[in-house]
């Protein structure tokens, strides 16, 4: 399948029981989950029975699975406690990703806090994150996928070319990939809407990180105009990005085989409609 389409699914009450039940109702061909509270530092142990069932059912349904790491993680933070907790939190997400058979773990690229220069923050990213990447030696270990932000504040990575210094700081590690969020790159200033807007953005990304590094797309429309630096998702075709940009995105060589995960509003009905629409926009 050129582009499996699915969504971020709720898992409270059971990874397999609730998460995959929801995925089936969406007609999802790929799923993304949290393995910890996204707004906390807790690192809960999984439920081995649910893990086993989740892995088995994903294999049976040919569903690829992805983990989204907690939002608090910031390897560029000037606060020692935040940097340390970020390491533990991401190590937990990577370990849980392996346990549930996930192909990748998505983490936000963070920001340089405390008024520190970008270069200092990136040096800390290297110091904290490179050892975690080097720990990924098991054949079932997931890739680590960097997700850029909408460009708010002192963001370390928002435009496509910002991935360059970030990748360089991490020695362009073989386990490193990109999760491209369409709302984020649009909010950061990449106009996906004009003729070949999406294609040009993808060309820039490939030029920066190399072919084959784009592993996942968060398919979200935007409530705000291009360059607004606001991370407010809209349903596909109902925001400022529009259907045509997604149609173009789905025809670019860089997206060949790359799954699309929606993180849109509207509850189950809205999610089902978005999954159906993206499937229709596939070549």
mmCIF file with all atom_site columns, N, CA and C in Angstrom, residues 122-193:
data_model
loop_
_atom_site.group_PDB
_atom_site.id
_atom_site.type_symbol
_atom_site.label_atom_id
_atom_site.label_alt_id
_atom_site.label_comp_id
_atom_site.label_asym_id
_atom_site.label_entity_id
_atom_site.label_seq_id
_atom_site.pdbx_PDB_ins_code
_atom_site.Cartn_x
_atom_site.Cartn_y
_atom_site.Cartn_z
_atom_site.occupancy
_atom_site.B_iso_or_equiv
_atom_site.pdbx_formal_charge
_atom_site.auth_seq_id
_atom_site.auth_comp_id
_atom_site.auth_asym_id
_atom_site.auth_atom_id
_atom_site.pdbx_PDB_model_num
ATOM 1   N N  . UNK A 1 122 ? 21.683 22.875 21.151 1.00 0.00 ? 122 UNK A N  1
ATOM 2   C CA . UNK A 1 122 ? 21.928 21.721 20.275 1.00 0.00 ? 122 UNK A CA 1
ATOM 3   C C  . UNK A 1 122 ? 23.077 20.856 20.795 1.00 0.00 ? 122 UNK A C  1
ATOM 4   N N  . UNK A 1 123 ? 24.058 21.482 21.449 1.00 0.00 ? 123 UNK A N  1
ATOM 5   C CA . UNK A 1 123 ? 25.150 20.705 22.060 1.00 0.00 ? 123 UNK A CA 1
ATOM 6   C C  . UNK A 1 123 ? 24.586 19.820 23.164 1.00 0.00 ? 123 UNK A C  1
ATOM 7   N N  . UNK A 1 124 ? 23.604 20.349 23.895 1.00 0.00 ? 124 UNK A N  1
ATOM 8   C CA . UNK A 1 124 ? 22.967 19.557 24.957 1.00 0.00 ? 124 UNK A CA 1
ATOM 9   C C  . UNK A 1 124 ? 22.090 18.456 24.357 1.00 0.00 ? 124 UNK A C  1
ATOM 10  N N  . UNK A 1 125 ? 21.418 18.753 23.245 1.00 0.00 ? 125 UNK A N  1
ATOM 11  C CA . UNK A 1 125 ? 20.638 17.727 22.541 1.00 0.00 ? 125 UNK A CA 1
ATOM 12  C C  . UNK A 1 125 ? 21.564 16.547 22.221 1.00 0.00 ? 125 UNK A C  1
ATOM 13  N N  . UNK A 1 126 ? 22.749 16.865 21.705 1.00 0.00 ? 126 UNK A N  1
ATOM 14  C CA . UNK A 1 126 ? 23.723 15.824 21.363 1.00 0.00 ? 126 UNK A CA 1
ATOM 15  C C  . UNK A 1 126 ? 24.121 15.010 22.592 1.00 0.00 ? 126 UNK A C  1
ATOM 16  N N  . UNK A 1 127 ? 24.461 15.716 23.659 1.00 0.00 ? 127 UNK A N  1
ATOM 17  C CA . UNK A 1 127 ? 24.943 15.074 24.882 1.00 0.00 ? 127 UNK A CA 1
ATOM 18  C C  . UNK A 1 127 ? 23.898 14.129 25.484 1.00 0.00 ? 127 UNK A C  1
ATOM 19  N N  . UNK A 1 128 ? 22.628 14.551 25.436 1.00 0.00 ? 128 UNK A N  1
ATOM 20  C CA . UNK A 1 128 ? 21.560 13.766 26.074 1.00 0.00 ? 128 UNK A CA 1
ATOM 21  C C  . UNK A 1 128 ? 20.949 12.705 25.154 1.00 0.00 ? 128 UNK A C  1
ATOM 22  N N  . UNK A 1 129 ? 20.858 13.037 23.863 1.00 0.00 ? 129 UNK A N  1
ATOM 23  C CA . UNK A 1 129 ? 20.083 12.189 22.962 1.00 0.00 ? 129 UNK A CA 1
ATOM 24  C C  . UNK A 1 129 ? 20.921 11.157 22.205 1.00 0.00 ? 129 UNK A C  1
ATOM 25  N N  . UNK A 1 130 ? 22.154 11.490 21.889 1.00 0.00 ? 130 UNK A N  1
ATOM 26  C CA . UNK A 1 130 ? 22.987 10.553 21.136 1.00 0.00 ? 130 UNK A CA 1
ATOM 27  C C  . UNK A 1 130 ? 23.183 9.217  21.876 1.00 0.00 ? 130 UNK A C  1
ATOM 28  N N  . UNK A 1 131 ? 23.415 9.235  23.217 1.00 0.00 ? 131 UNK A N  1
ATOM 29  C CA . UNK A 1 131 ? 23.527 7.949  23.930 1.00 0.00 ? 131 UNK A CA 1
ATOM 30  C C  . UNK A 1 131 ? 22.252 7.104  23.838 1.00 0.00 ? 131 UNK A C  1
ATOM 31  N N  . UNK A 1 132 ? 21.082 7.753  23.826 1.00 0.00 ? 132 UNK A N  1
ATOM 32  C CA . UNK A 1 132 ? 19.825 7.001  23.692 1.00 0.00 ? 132 UNK A CA 1
ATOM 33  C C  . UNK A 1 132 ? 19.745 6.329  22.323 1.00 0.00 ? 132 UNK A C  1
ATOM 34  N N  . UNK A 1 133 ? 20.150 7.057  21.280 1.00 0.00 ? 133 UNK A N  1
ATOM 35  C CA . UNK A 1 133 ? 20.155 6.472  19.933 1.00 0.00 ? 133 UNK A CA 1
ATOM 36  C C  . UNK A 1 133 ? 21.112 5.294  19.862 1.00 0.00 ? 133 UNK A C  1
ATOM 37  N N  . UNK A 1 134 ? 22.266 5.432  20.516 1.00 0.00 ? 134 UNK A N  1
ATOM 38  C CA . UNK A 1 134 ? 23.265 4.351  20.505 1.00 0.00 ? 134 UNK A CA 1
ATOM 39  C C  . UNK A 1 134 ? 22.798 3.106  21.258 1.00 0.00 ? 134 UNK A C  1
ATOM 40  N N  . UNK A 1 135 ? 21.801 3.278  22.137 1.00 0.00 ? 135 UNK A N  1
ATOM 41  C CA . UNK A 1 135 ? 21.249 2.124  22.863 1.00 0.00 ? 135 UNK A CA 1
ATOM 42  C C  . UNK A 1 135 ? 20.335 1.277  21.969 1.00 0.00 ? 135 UNK A C  1
ATOM 43  N N  . UNK A 1 136 ? 19.936 1.817  20.824 1.00 0.00 ? 136 UNK A N  1
ATOM 44  C CA . UNK A 1 136 ? 18.973 1.117  19.958 1.00 0.00 ? 136 UNK A CA 1
ATOM 45  C C  . UNK A 1 136 ? 19.695 0.098  19.077 1.00 0.00 ? 136 UNK A C  1
ATOM 46  N N  . UNK A 1 137 ? 20.093 -1.003 19.684 1.00 0.00 ? 137 UNK A N  1
ATOM 47  C CA . UNK A 1 137 ? 20.877 -2.030 18.982 1.00 0.00 ? 137 UNK A CA 1
ATOM 48  C C  . UNK A 1 137 ? 20.095 -3.311 18.710 1.00 0.00 ? 137 UNK A C  1
ATOM 49  N N  . UNK A 1 138 ? 18.914 -3.442 19.331 1.00 0.00 ? 138 UNK A N  1
ATOM 50  C CA . UNK A 1 138 ? 18.094 -4.644 19.144 1.00 0.00 ? 138 UNK A CA 1
ATOM 51  C C  . UNK A 1 138 ? 17.387 -4.549 17.789 1.00 0.00 ? 138 UNK A C  1
ATOM 52  N N  . UNK A 1 139 ? 17.273 -5.675 17.050 1.00 0.00 ? 139 UNK A N  1
ATOM 53  C CA . UNK A 1 139 ? 16.616 -5.604 15.727 1.00 0.00 ? 139 UNK A CA 1
ATOM 54  C C  . UNK A 1 139 ? 15.175 -5.085 15.788 1.00 0.00 ? 139 UNK A C  1
ATOM 55  N N  . UNK A 1 140 ? 14.504 -5.247 16.941 1.00 0.00 ? 140 UNK A N  1
ATOM 56  C CA . UNK A 1 140 ? 13.115 -4.786 17.063 1.00 0.00 ? 140 UNK A CA 1
ATOM 57  C C  . UNK A 1 140 ? 12.997 -3.367 17.623 1.00 0.00 ? 140 UNK A C  1
ATOM 58  N N  . UNK A 1 141 ? 14.136 -2.713 17.884 1.00 0.00 ? 141 UNK A N  1
ATOM 59  C CA . UNK A 1 141 ? 14.064 -1.348 18.413 1.00 0.00 ? 141 UNK A CA 1
ATOM 60  C C  . UNK A 1 141 ? 13.437 -0.410 17.380 1.00 0.00 ? 141 UNK A C  1
ATOM 61  N N  . UNK A 1 142 ? 12.565 0.497  17.839 1.00 0.00 ? 142 UNK A N  1
ATOM 62  C CA . UNK A 1 142 ? 11.960 1.459  16.908 1.00 0.00 ? 142 UNK A CA 1
ATOM 63  C C  . UNK A 1 142 ? 12.961 2.532  16.495 1.00 0.00 ? 142 UNK A C  1
ATOM 64  N N  . UNK A 1 143 ? 12.665 3.211  15.395 1.00 0.00 ? 143 UNK A N  1
ATOM 65  C CA . UNK A 1 143 ? 13.422 4.400  15.017 1.00 0.00 ? 143 UNK A CA 1
ATOM 66  C C  . UNK A 1 143 ? 12.972 5.560  15.908 1.00 0.00 ? 143 UNK A C  1
ATOM 67  N N  . UNK A 1 144 ? 13.811 6.573  16.024 1.00 0.00 ? 144 UNK A N  1
ATOM 68  C CA . UNK A 1 144 ? 13.429 7.800  16.729 1.00 0.00 ? 144 UNK A CA 1
ATOM 69  C C  . UNK A 1 144 ? 13.103 8.851  15.676 1.00 0.00 ? 144 UNK A C  1
ATOM 70  N N  . UNK A 1 145 ? 11.876 9.334  15.692 1.00 0.00 ? 145 UNK A N  1
ATOM 71  C CA . UNK A 1 145 ? 11.405 10.273 14.675 1.00 0.00 ? 145 UNK A CA 1
ATOM 72  C C  . UNK A 1 145 ? 11.262 11.672 15.259 1.00 0.00 ? 145 UNK A C  1
ATOM 73  N N  . UNK A 1 146 ? 11.981 12.617 14.686 1.00 0.00 ? 146 UNK A N  1
ATOM 74  C CA . UNK A 1 146 ? 11.934 14.001 15.142 1.00 0.00 ? 146 UNK A CA 1
ATOM 75  C C  . UNK A 1 146 ? 10.753 14.722 14.494 1.00 0.00 ? 146 UNK A C  1
ATOM 76  N N  . UNK A 1 147 ? 9.950  15.377 15.331 1.00 0.00 ? 147 UNK A N  1
ATOM 77  C CA . UNK A 1 147 ? 8.811  16.153 14.831 1.00 0.00 ? 147 UNK A CA 1
ATOM 78  C C  . UNK A 1 147 ? 9.051  17.632 15.122 1.00 0.00 ? 147 UNK A C  1
ATOM 79  N N  . UNK A 1 148 ? 9.114  18.432 14.063 1.00 0.00 ? 148 UNK A N  1
ATOM 80  C CA . UNK A 1 148 ? 9.336  19.865 14.234 1.00 0.00 ? 148 UNK A CA 1
ATOM 81  C C  . UNK A 1 148 ? 8.085  20.531 14.804 1.00 0.00 ? 148 UNK A C  1
ATOM 82  N N  . UNK A 1 149 ? 8.267  21.725 15.346 1.00 0.00 ? 149 UNK A N  1
ATOM 83  C CA . UNK A 1 149 ? 7.160  22.449 15.975 1.00 0.00 ? 149 UNK A CA 1
ATOM 84  C C  . UNK A 1 149 ? 6.666  23.569 15.050 1.00 0.00 ? 149 UNK A C  1
ATOM 85  N N  . UNK A 1 150 ? 5.639  24.266 15.506 1.00 0.00 ? 150 UNK A N  1
ATOM 86  C CA . UNK A 1 150 ? 5.026  25.324 14.689 1.00 0.00 ? 150 UNK A CA 1
ATOM 87  C C  . UNK A 1 150 ? 5.838  26.621 14.697 1.00 0.00 ? 150 UNK A C  1
ATOM 88  N N  . UNK A 1 151 ? 6.978  26.605 15.395 1.00 0.00 ? 151 UNK A N  1
ATOM 89  C CA . UNK A 1 151 ? 7.865  27.767 15.371 1.00 0.00 ? 151 UNK A CA 1
ATOM 90  C C  . UNK A 1 151 ? 7.601  28.783 16.458 1.00 0.00 ? 151 UNK A C  1
ATOM 91  N N  . UNK A 1 152 ? 6.935  28.346 17.527 1.00 0.00 ? 152 UNK A N  1
ATOM 92  C CA . UNK A 1 152 ? 6.669  29.255 18.647 1.00 0.00 ? 152 UNK A CA 1
ATOM 93  C C  . UNK A 1 152 ? 7.960  29.468 19.444 1.00 0.00 ? 152 UNK A C  1
ATOM 94  N N  . UNK A 1 153 ? 8.130  30.670 19.981 1.00 0.00 ? 153 UNK A N  1
ATOM 95  C CA . UNK A 1 153 ? 9.245  30.944 20.901 1.00 0.00 ? 153 UNK A CA 1
ATOM 96  C C  . UNK A 1 153 ? 10.607 30.614 20.329 1.00 0.00 ? 153 UNK A C  1
ATOM 97  N N  . UNK A 1 154 ? 11.432 29.957 21.157 1.00 0.00 ? 154 UNK A N  1
ATOM 98  C CA . UNK A 1 154 ? 12.820 29.661 20.764 1.00 0.00 ? 154 UNK A CA 1
ATOM 99  C C  . UNK A 1 154 ? 12.952 28.222 20.272 1.00 0.00 ? 154 UNK A C  1
ATOM 100 N N  . UNK A 1 155 ? 12.019 27.833 19.434 1.00 0.00 ? 155 UNK A N  1
ATOM 101 C CA . UNK A 1 155 ? 11.977 26.483 18.868 1.00 0.00 ? 155 UNK A CA 1
ATOM 102 C C  . UNK A 1 155 ? 13.294 26.129 18.168 1.00 0.00 ? 155 UNK A C  1
ATOM 103 N N  . UNK A 1 156 ? 13.783 24.897 18.392 1.00 0.00 ? 156 UNK A N  1
ATOM 104 C CA . UNK A 1 156 ? 15.038 24.454 17.774 1.00 0.00 ? 156 UNK A CA 1
ATOM 105 C C  . UNK A 1 156 ? 14.842 23.974 16.339 1.00 0.00 ? 156 UNK A C  1
ATOM 106 N N  . UNK A 1 157 ? 13.615 23.626 16.008 1.00 0.00 ? 157 UNK A N  1
ATOM 107 C CA . UNK A 1 157 ? 13.382 23.043 14.692 1.00 0.00 ? 157 UNK A CA 1
ATOM 108 C C  . UNK A 1 157 ? 11.944 23.299 14.273 1.00 0.00 ? 157 UNK A C  1
ATOM 109 N N  . UNK A 1 158 ? 11.753 24.178 13.282 1.00 0.00 ? 158 UNK A N  1
ATOM 110 C CA . UNK A 1 158 ? 10.399 24.422 12.786 1.00 0.00 ? 158 UNK A CA 1
ATOM 111 C C  . UNK A 1 158 ? 10.344 24.414 11.253 1.00 0.00 ? 158 UNK A C  1
ATOM 112 N N  . UNK A 1 159 ? 11.344 25.037 10.593 1.00 0.00 ? 159 UNK A N  1
ATOM 113 C CA . UNK A 1 159 ? 11.398 24.982 9.136  1.00 0.00 ? 159 UNK A CA 1
ATOM 114 C C  . UNK A 1 159 ? 12.162 23.727 8.709  1.00 0.00 ? 159 UNK A C  1
ATOM 115 N N  . UNK A 1 160 ? 11.946 23.302 7.458  1.00 0.00 ? 160 UNK A N  1
ATOM 116 C CA . UNK A 1 160 ? 12.566 22.048 6.998  1.00 0.00 ? 160 UNK A CA 1
ATOM 117 C C  . UNK A 1 160 ? 14.091 22.075 7.161  1.00 0.00 ? 160 UNK A C  1
ATOM 118 N N  . UNK A 1 161 ? 14.714 23.235 6.873  1.00 0.00 ? 161 UNK A N  1
ATOM 119 C CA . UNK A 1 161 ? 16.188 23.306 6.934  1.00 0.00 ? 161 UNK A CA 1
ATOM 120 C C  . UNK A 1 161 ? 16.722 23.237 8.366  1.00 0.00 ? 161 UNK A C  1
ATOM 121 N N  . UNK A 1 162 ? 15.835 23.473 9.366  1.00 0.00 ? 162 UNK A N  1
ATOM 122 C CA . UNK A 1 162 ? 16.269 23.360 10.769 1.00 0.00 ? 162 UNK A CA 1
ATOM 123 C C  . UNK A 1 162 ? 16.622 21.926 11.147 1.00 0.00 ? 162 UNK A C  1
ATOM 124 N N  . UNK A 1 163 ? 16.090 20.960 10.386 1.00 0.00 ? 163 UNK A N  1
ATOM 125 C CA . UNK A 1 163 ? 16.422 19.557 10.664 1.00 0.00 ? 163 UNK A CA 1
ATOM 126 C C  . UNK A 1 163 ? 17.901 19.291 10.405 1.00 0.00 ? 163 UNK A C  1
ATOM 127 N N  . UNK A 1 164 ? 18.541 20.102 9.544  1.00 0.00 ? 164 UNK A N  1
ATOM 128 C CA . UNK A 1 164 ? 19.944 19.897 9.205  1.00 0.00 ? 164 UNK A CA 1
ATOM 129 C C  . UNK A 1 164 ? 20.866 19.951 10.412 1.00 0.00 ? 164 UNK A C  1
ATOM 130 N N  . UNK A 1 165 ? 20.888 21.108 11.139 1.00 0.00 ? 165 UNK A N  1
ATOM 131 C CA . UNK A 1 165 ? 21.733 21.195 12.328 1.00 0.00 ? 165 UNK A CA 1
ATOM 132 C C  . UNK A 1 165 ? 21.364 20.165 13.397 1.00 0.00 ? 165 UNK A C  1
ATOM 133 N N  . UNK A 1 166 ? 20.066 19.833 13.500 1.00 0.00 ? 166 UNK A N  1
ATOM 134 C CA . UNK A 1 166 ? 19.611 18.856 14.497 1.00 0.00 ? 166 UNK A CA 1
ATOM 135 C C  . UNK A 1 166 ? 20.170 17.470 14.149 1.00 0.00 ? 166 UNK A C  1
ATOM 136 N N  . UNK A 1 167 ? 20.053 17.096 12.878 1.00 0.00 ? 167 UNK A N  1
ATOM 137 C CA . UNK A 1 167 ? 20.606 15.811 12.420 1.00 0.00 ? 167 UNK A CA 1
ATOM 138 C C  . UNK A 1 167 ? 22.121 15.787 12.577 1.00 0.00 ? 167 UNK A C  1
ATOM 139 N N  . UNK A 1 168 ? 22.766 16.913 12.256 1.00 0.00 ? 168 UNK A N  1
ATOM 140 C CA . UNK A 1 168 ? 24.224 16.983 12.383 1.00 0.00 ? 168 UNK A CA 1
ATOM 141 C C  . UNK A 1 168 ? 24.662 16.807 13.837 1.00 0.00 ? 168 UNK A C  1
ATOM 142 N N  . UNK A 1 169 ? 23.897 17.422 14.755 1.00 0.00 ? 169 UNK A N  1
ATOM 143 C CA . UNK A 1 169 ? 24.218 17.312 16.189 1.00 0.00 ? 169 UNK A CA 1
ATOM 144 C C  . UNK A 1 169 ? 24.170 15.853 16.640 1.00 0.00 ? 169 UNK A C  1
ATOM 145 N N  . UNK A 1 170 ? 23.363 15.046 15.937 1.00 0.00 ? 170 UNK A N  1
ATOM 146 C CA . UNK A 1 170 ? 23.196 13.636 16.303 1.00 0.00 ? 170 UNK A CA 1
ATOM 147 C C  . UNK A 1 170 ? 23.914 12.709 15.309 1.00 0.00 ? 170 UNK A C  1
ATOM 148 N N  . UNK A 1 171 ? 24.921 13.253 14.636 1.00 0.00 ? 171 UNK A N  1
ATOM 149 C CA . UNK A 1 171 ? 25.751 12.479 13.698 1.00 0.00 ? 171 UNK A CA 1
ATOM 150 C C  . UNK A 1 171 ? 24.931 11.768 12.617 1.00 0.00 ? 171 UNK A C  1
ATOM 151 N N  . UNK A 1 172 ? 23.776 12.337 12.293 1.00 0.00 ? 172 UNK A N  1
ATOM 152 C CA . UNK A 1 172 ? 22.890 11.722 11.289 1.00 0.00 ? 172 UNK A CA 1
ATOM 153 C C  . UNK A 1 172 ? 22.752 10.213 11.559 1.00 0.00 ? 172 UNK A C  1
ATOM 154 N N  . UNK A 1 173 ? 22.487 9.906  12.805 1.00 0.00 ? 173 UNK A N  1
ATOM 155 C CA . UNK A 1 173 ? 22.415 8.517  13.294 1.00 0.00 ? 173 UNK A CA 1
ATOM 156 C C  . UNK A 1 173 ? 21.479 7.669  12.425 1.00 0.00 ? 173 UNK A C  1
ATOM 157 N N  . UNK A 1 174 ? 21.860 6.415  12.150 1.00 0.00 ? 174 UNK A N  1
ATOM 158 C CA . UNK A 1 174 ? 21.012 5.568  11.291 1.00 0.00 ? 174 UNK A CA 1
ATOM 159 C C  . UNK A 1 174 ? 19.612 5.304  11.849 1.00 0.00 ? 174 UNK A C  1
ATOM 160 N N  . UNK A 1 175 ? 19.423 5.442  13.176 1.00 0.00 ? 175 UNK A N  1
ATOM 161 C CA . UNK A 1 175 ? 18.087 5.200  13.756 1.00 0.00 ? 175 UNK A CA 1
ATOM 162 C C  . UNK A 1 175 ? 17.239 6.477  13.810 1.00 0.00 ? 175 UNK A C  1
ATOM 163 N N  . UNK A 1 176 ? 17.741 7.553  13.208 1.00 0.00 ? 176 UNK A N  1
ATOM 164 C CA . UNK A 1 176 ? 17.054 8.837  13.254 1.00 0.00 ? 176 UNK A CA 1
ATOM 165 C C  . UNK A 1 176 ? 16.180 9.023  12.009 1.00 0.00 ? 176 UNK A C  1
ATOM 166 N N  . UNK A 1 177 ? 14.959 9.496  12.219 1.00 0.00 ? 177 UNK A N  1
ATOM 167 C CA . UNK A 1 177 ? 14.063 9.777  11.104 1.00 0.00 ? 177 UNK A CA 1
ATOM 168 C C  . UNK A 1 177 ? 13.264 11.033 11.380 1.00 0.00 ? 177 UNK A C  1
ATOM 169 N N  . UNK A 1 178 ? 12.332 11.322 10.480 1.00 0.00 ? 178 UNK A N  1
ATOM 170 C CA . UNK A 1 178 ? 11.486 12.511 10.604 1.00 0.00 ? 178 UNK A CA 1
ATOM 171 C C  . UNK A 1 178 ? 10.018 12.110 10.596 1.00 0.00 ? 178 UNK A C  1
ATOM 172 N N  . UNK A 1 179 ? 9.251  12.758 11.484 1.00 0.00 ? 179 UNK A N  1
ATOM 173 C CA . UNK A 1 179 ? 7.798  12.722 11.413 1.00 0.00 ? 179 UNK A CA 1
ATOM 174 C C  . UNK A 1 179 ? 7.387  14.129 11.006 1.00 0.00 ? 179 UNK A C  1
ATOM 175 N N  . UNK A 1 180 ? 6.818  14.268 9.813  1.00 0.00 ? 180 UNK A N  1
ATOM 176 C CA . UNK A 1 180 ? 6.421  15.585 9.305  1.00 0.00 ? 180 UNK A CA 1
ATOM 177 C C  . UNK A 1 180 ? 4.963  15.862 9.669  1.00 0.00 ? 180 UNK A C  1
ATOM 178 N N  . UNK A 1 181 ? 4.742  16.912 10.459 1.00 0.00 ? 181 UNK A N  1
ATOM 179 C CA . UNK A 1 181 ? 3.375  17.324 10.801 1.00 0.00 ? 181 UNK A CA 1
ATOM 180 C C  . UNK A 1 181 ? 2.987  18.458 9.857  1.00 0.00 ? 181 UNK A C  1
ATOM 181 N N  . UNK A 1 182 ? 1.969  18.221 9.042  1.00 0.00 ? 182 UNK A N  1
ATOM 182 C CA . UNK A 1 182 ? 1.585  19.204 8.018  1.00 0.00 ? 182 UNK A CA 1
ATOM 183 C C  . UNK A 1 182 ? 1.122  20.522 8.635  1.00 0.00 ? 182 UNK A C  1
ATOM 184 N N  . UNK A 1 183 ? 0.412  20.465 9.750  1.00 0.00 ? 183 UNK A N  1
ATOM 185 C CA . UNK A 1 183 ? -0.028 21.698 10.417 1.00 0.00 ? 183 UNK A CA 1
ATOM 186 C C  . UNK A 1 183 ? 1.179  22.468 10.937 1.00 0.00 ? 183 UNK A C  1
ATOM 187 N N  . UNK A 1 184 ? 2.128  21.766 11.540 1.00 0.00 ? 184 UNK A N  1
ATOM 188 C CA . UNK A 1 184 ? 3.307  22.428 12.103 1.00 0.00 ? 184 UNK A CA 1
ATOM 189 C C  . UNK A 1 184 ? 4.140  23.127 11.028 1.00 0.00 ? 184 UNK A C  1
ATOM 190 N N  . UNK A 1 185 ? 4.431  22.426 9.912  1.00 0.00 ? 185 UNK A N  1
ATOM 191 C CA . UNK A 1 185 ? 5.286  23.061 8.889  1.00 0.00 ? 185 UNK A CA 1
ATOM 192 C C  . UNK A 1 185 ? 4.573  24.230 8.215  1.00 0.00 ? 185 UNK A C  1
ATOM 193 N N  . UNK A 1 186 ? 3.262  24.114 8.087  1.00 0.00 ? 186 UNK A N  1
ATOM 194 C CA . UNK A 1 186 ? 2.459  25.205 7.512  1.00 0.00 ? 186 UNK A CA 1
ATOM 195 C C  . UNK A 1 186 ? 2.484  26.412 8.461  1.00 0.00 ? 186 UNK A C  1
ATOM 196 N N  . UNK A 1 187 ? 2.270  26.144 9.747  1.00 0.00 ? 187 UNK A N  1
ATOM 197 C CA . UNK A 1 187 ? 2.294  27.212 10.758 1.00 0.00 ? 187 UNK A CA 1
ATOM 198 C C  . UNK A 1 187 ? 3.675  27.851 10.854 1.00 0.00 ? 187 UNK A C  1
ATOM 199 N N  . UNK A 1 188 ? 4.723  27.044 10.596 1.00 0.00 ? 188 UNK A N  1
ATOM 200 C CA . UNK A 1 188 ? 6.095  27.553 10.674 1.00 0.00 ? 188 UNK A CA 1
ATOM 201 C C  . UNK A 1 188 ? 6.458  28.421 9.473  1.00 0.00 ? 188 UNK A C  1
ATOM 202 N N  . UNK A 1 189 ? 5.643  28.352 8.398  1.00 0.00 ? 189 UNK A N  1
ATOM 203 C CA . UNK A 1 189 ? 5.885  29.235 7.256  1.00 0.00 ? 189 UNK A CA 1
ATOM 204 C C  . UNK A 1 189 ? 6.041  28.569 5.908  1.00 0.00 ? 189 UNK A C  1
ATOM 205 N N  . UNK A 1 190 ? 5.909  27.248 5.830  1.00 0.00 ? 190 UNK A N  1
ATOM 206 C CA . UNK A 1 190 ? 5.963  26.569 4.528  1.00 0.00 ? 190 UNK A CA 1
ATOM 207 C C  . UNK A 1 190 ? 4.560  26.549 3.930  1.00 0.00 ? 190 UNK A C  1
ATOM 208 N N  . UNK A 1 191 ? 4.345  27.290 2.860  1.00 0.00 ? 191 UNK A N  1
ATOM 209 C CA . UNK A 1 191 ? 3.011  27.333 2.252  1.00 0.00 ? 191 UNK A CA 1
ATOM 210 C C  . UNK A 1 191 ? 2.783  26.078 1.410  1.00 0.00 ? 191 UNK A C  1
ATOM 211 N N  . UNK A 1 192 ? 1.981  25.182 1.930  1.00 0.00 ? 192 UNK A N  1
ATOM 212 C CA . UNK A 1 192 ? 1.712  23.920 1.240  1.00 0.00 ? 192 UNK A CA 1
ATOM 213 C C  . UNK A 1 192 ? 0.630  24.064 0.176  1.00 0.00 ? 192 UNK A C  1
ATOM 214 N N  . UNK A 1 193 ? 0.006  25.257 0.098  1.00 0.00 ? 193 UNK A N  1
ATOM 215 C CA . UNK A 1 193 ? -1.223 25.376 -0.681 1.00 0.00 ? 193 UNK A CA 1
ATOM 216 C C  . UNK A 1 193 ? -1.034 25.756 -2.138 1.00 0.00 ? 193 UNK A C  1
#
